[in-house]
Tab-separated table of C-alpha atoms in Angstrom:
chain	number	residue	atom	x	y	z
F	222	MET	CA	-20.580	-197.099	115.714
F	223	ASP	CA	-18.522	-199.743	114.063
F	224	GLU	CA	-18.839	-196.895	110.892
F	225	GLU	CA	-17.060	-194.291	113.146
F	226	LEU	CA	-14.742	-196.762	114.439
F	227	GLU	CA	-14.018	-198.157	110.751
F	228	ARG	CA	-13.277	-194.114	109.960
F	229	ILE	CA	-10.842	-193.211	112.327
F	230	LYS	CA	-9.046	-196.357	111.780
F	231	GLN	CA	-8.595	-195.569	108.176
F	232	ARG	CA	-7.452	-191.680	109.007
F	233	ARG	CA	-5.103	-193.398	111.191
F	234	LEU	CA	-3.762	-195.820	108.618
F	235	GLU	CA	-3.375	-192.931	106.153
F	236	GLU	CA	-1.883	-190.725	108.639
F	237	MET	CA	1.016	-193.307	109.162
F	238	ARG	CA	1.448	-194.104	105.434
F	239	ARG	CA	1.936	-190.120	104.879
F	240	GLN	CA	4.336	-189.927	107.785
F	241	ILE	CA	5.874	-193.148	106.231
F	242	MET	CA	6.627	-191.442	102.708
F	243	LEU	CA	8.111	-188.430	104.309
F	244	LYS	CA	10.595	-190.029	105.997
F	245	GLN	CA	11.521	-192.102	102.979
F	246	LEU	CA	11.452	-189.016	100.991
F	247	LYS	CA	13.507	-186.990	103.481
F	248	GLU	CA	16.172	-189.831	103.022
F	249	LYS	CA	16.678	-190.090	99.136
F	250	GLN	CA	17.071	-186.826	99.915
F	251	ASP	CA	19.684	-186.738	102.490
F	252	PRO	CA	21.416	-190.244	102.179
F	253	GLU	CA	23.868	-189.874	105.463
F	254	PRO	CA	22.042	-192.057	108.510
F	255	GLU	CA	21.034	-189.402	111.452
F	256	GLU	CA	23.389	-191.341	114.113
F	257	THR	CA	26.697	-190.795	111.851
F	258	LYS	CA	25.613	-187.083	111.494
F	259	LYS	CA	26.779	-185.346	114.974
F	260	LYS	CA	24.464	-183.298	116.431
F	261	GLU	CA	25.073	-179.594	117.667
F	262	PRO	CA	23.451	-178.837	120.864
F	263	THR	CA	20.858	-176.125	121.654
F	264	ASN	CA	21.578	-172.962	123.662
F	265	GLN	CA	18.674	-174.935	125.971
F	266	GLU	CA	21.185	-177.955	126.161
F	267	ILE	CA	24.161	-175.681	126.847
F	268	LEU	CA	22.899	-173.741	129.517
F	269	ASP	CA	21.078	-176.572	131.137
F	270	LYS	CA	24.490	-178.737	131.817
F	271	HIS	CA	25.860	-175.538	133.461
F	272	PHE	CA	23.013	-173.983	135.315
F	273	GLY	CA	21.850	-174.872	138.758
F	274	ASP	CA	20.021	-174.504	141.728
F	275	ARG	CA	17.475	-171.885	141.059
F	276	ALA	CA	19.370	-170.340	137.503
F	277	TRP	CA	16.750	-171.383	135.197
F	278	GLU	CA	14.282	-169.424	137.477
F	279	VAL	CA	15.920	-166.494	137.341
F	280	TYR	CA	16.568	-167.281	133.301
F	281	ASN	CA	13.180	-167.382	133.107
F	282	ALA	CA	12.404	-163.873	134.554
F	283	ALA	CA	14.622	-161.937	132.898
F	284	ALA	CA	12.925	-163.368	129.739
F	285	TYR	CA	9.948	-162.289	130.469
F	286	GLN	CA	10.806	-159.365	131.508
F	287	TYR	CA	13.221	-158.458	128.976
F	288	PRO	CA	12.079	-160.752	126.001
F	289	GLN	CA	14.110	-158.051	123.668
F	290	VAL	CA	17.660	-158.109	125.161
F	291	MET	CA	17.638	-162.098	126.249
F	292	PRO	CA	18.470	-163.585	123.094
F	293	GLN	CA	21.694	-161.452	123.358
F	294	VAL	CA	22.402	-161.917	126.466
F	295	GLU	CA	21.976	-165.603	125.921
F	296	GLN	CA	24.036	-165.900	122.923
F	297	ILE	CA	26.990	-164.252	125.409
F	298	LEU	CA	26.401	-166.969	128.187
F	299	VAL	CA	26.622	-169.853	125.489
F	300	GLU	CA	29.192	-168.160	123.920
F	301	GLY	CA	30.970	-168.002	127.264
F	302	ILE	CA	30.581	-171.821	128.120
F	303	LYS	CA	32.013	-173.028	124.238
F	304	THR	CA	34.888	-171.011	125.072
F	305	GLY	CA	35.611	-171.928	128.746
F	306	LYS	CA	35.313	-168.773	129.969
F	307	ILE	CA	32.599	-170.213	132.514
F	308	ARG	CA	33.417	-172.775	133.438
F	309	ASP	CA	31.340	-173.194	136.878
F	310	VAL	CA	27.879	-174.310	137.370
F	311	ILE	CA	25.594	-170.703	137.362
F	312	ASP	CA	23.263	-170.580	140.524
F	313	GLY	CA	20.297	-168.635	140.682
F	314	ALA	CA	22.597	-166.071	142.685
F	315	ALA	CA	25.014	-165.468	140.308
F	316	LEU	CA	22.983	-165.095	137.432
F	317	MET	CA	20.951	-163.041	139.310
F	318	GLY	CA	24.134	-160.501	139.991
F	319	PHE	CA	25.548	-160.972	136.307
F	320	PHE	CA	21.832	-159.471	135.176
F	321	ARG	CA	22.162	-156.806	137.616
F	322	ALA	CA	26.021	-156.307	136.269
F	323	ILE	CA	24.892	-155.755	133.123
F	324	GLY	CA	21.953	-153.263	133.604
F	325	ILE	CA	19.183	-155.725	133.448
F	326	PRO	CA	17.170	-155.764	136.743
F	327	VAL	CA	15.182	-158.569	137.091
F	328	ARG	CA	12.480	-159.013	139.400
F	329	LEU	CA	11.499	-162.076	140.734
F	330	GLN	CA	8.001	-163.003	143.015
F	331	THR	CA	8.996	-163.598	146.434
F	332	LYS	CA	6.504	-164.458	149.204
F	333	ILE	CA	7.630	-164.338	153.171
F	334	ARG	CA	6.114	-167.685	154.699
F	335	ILE	CA	6.636	-167.937	158.638
F	336	SER	CA	6.860	-172.006	159.984
F	337	GLU	CA	3.969	-172.656	162.508
F	338	LYS	CA	3.200	-175.534	164.104
F	339	GLY	CA	4.579	-177.424	161.538
F	340	GLU	CA	2.600	-175.413	158.801
F	341	LEU	CA	3.667	-172.773	156.653
F	342	LYS	CA	1.455	-169.616	156.239
F	343	THR	CA	2.006	-166.444	154.116
F	344	LEU	CA	2.396	-163.429	156.148
F	345	GLU	CA	-1.120	-161.942	154.885
F	346	GLN	CA	-2.718	-165.205	156.965
F	347	LYS	CA	-0.875	-164.441	160.400
F	348	MET	CA	-1.833	-161.340	160.011
F	349	LYS	CA	-4.976	-161.689	159.693
F	350	GLU	CA	-5.406	-164.753	162.138
F	351	GLU	CA	-3.586	-162.083	164.844
F	352	GLN	CA	-6.454	-159.275	163.701
F	353	GLY	CA	-9.233	-161.711	163.836
């Protein structure tokens, strides 16, 4: 048991040394500290600032259904935000309308639920109760 623990400690110590050496090597190659670098926000960060409500749900459904086209659409959205053409928060309905306007009919999974005595039931459950 002690030997096993000692091996684990040695592996961990070796990994930490390796990480420190990599960090030092990187600093030698790139002497400018990370704080002074101006980090360019990623497309996801830019979209996250402008997406509201259920926009990510619509976006992810579109990305799943149309993986070939979505990188170009994402770039168009980001460029529109960067240039100031898109200023408002984009909600799910607006994004769905945009996708339809450019010819991408995104389908969302929908569920119809009924509230009965404080309990949400699916339409299927309600129909089974009435039949049984």
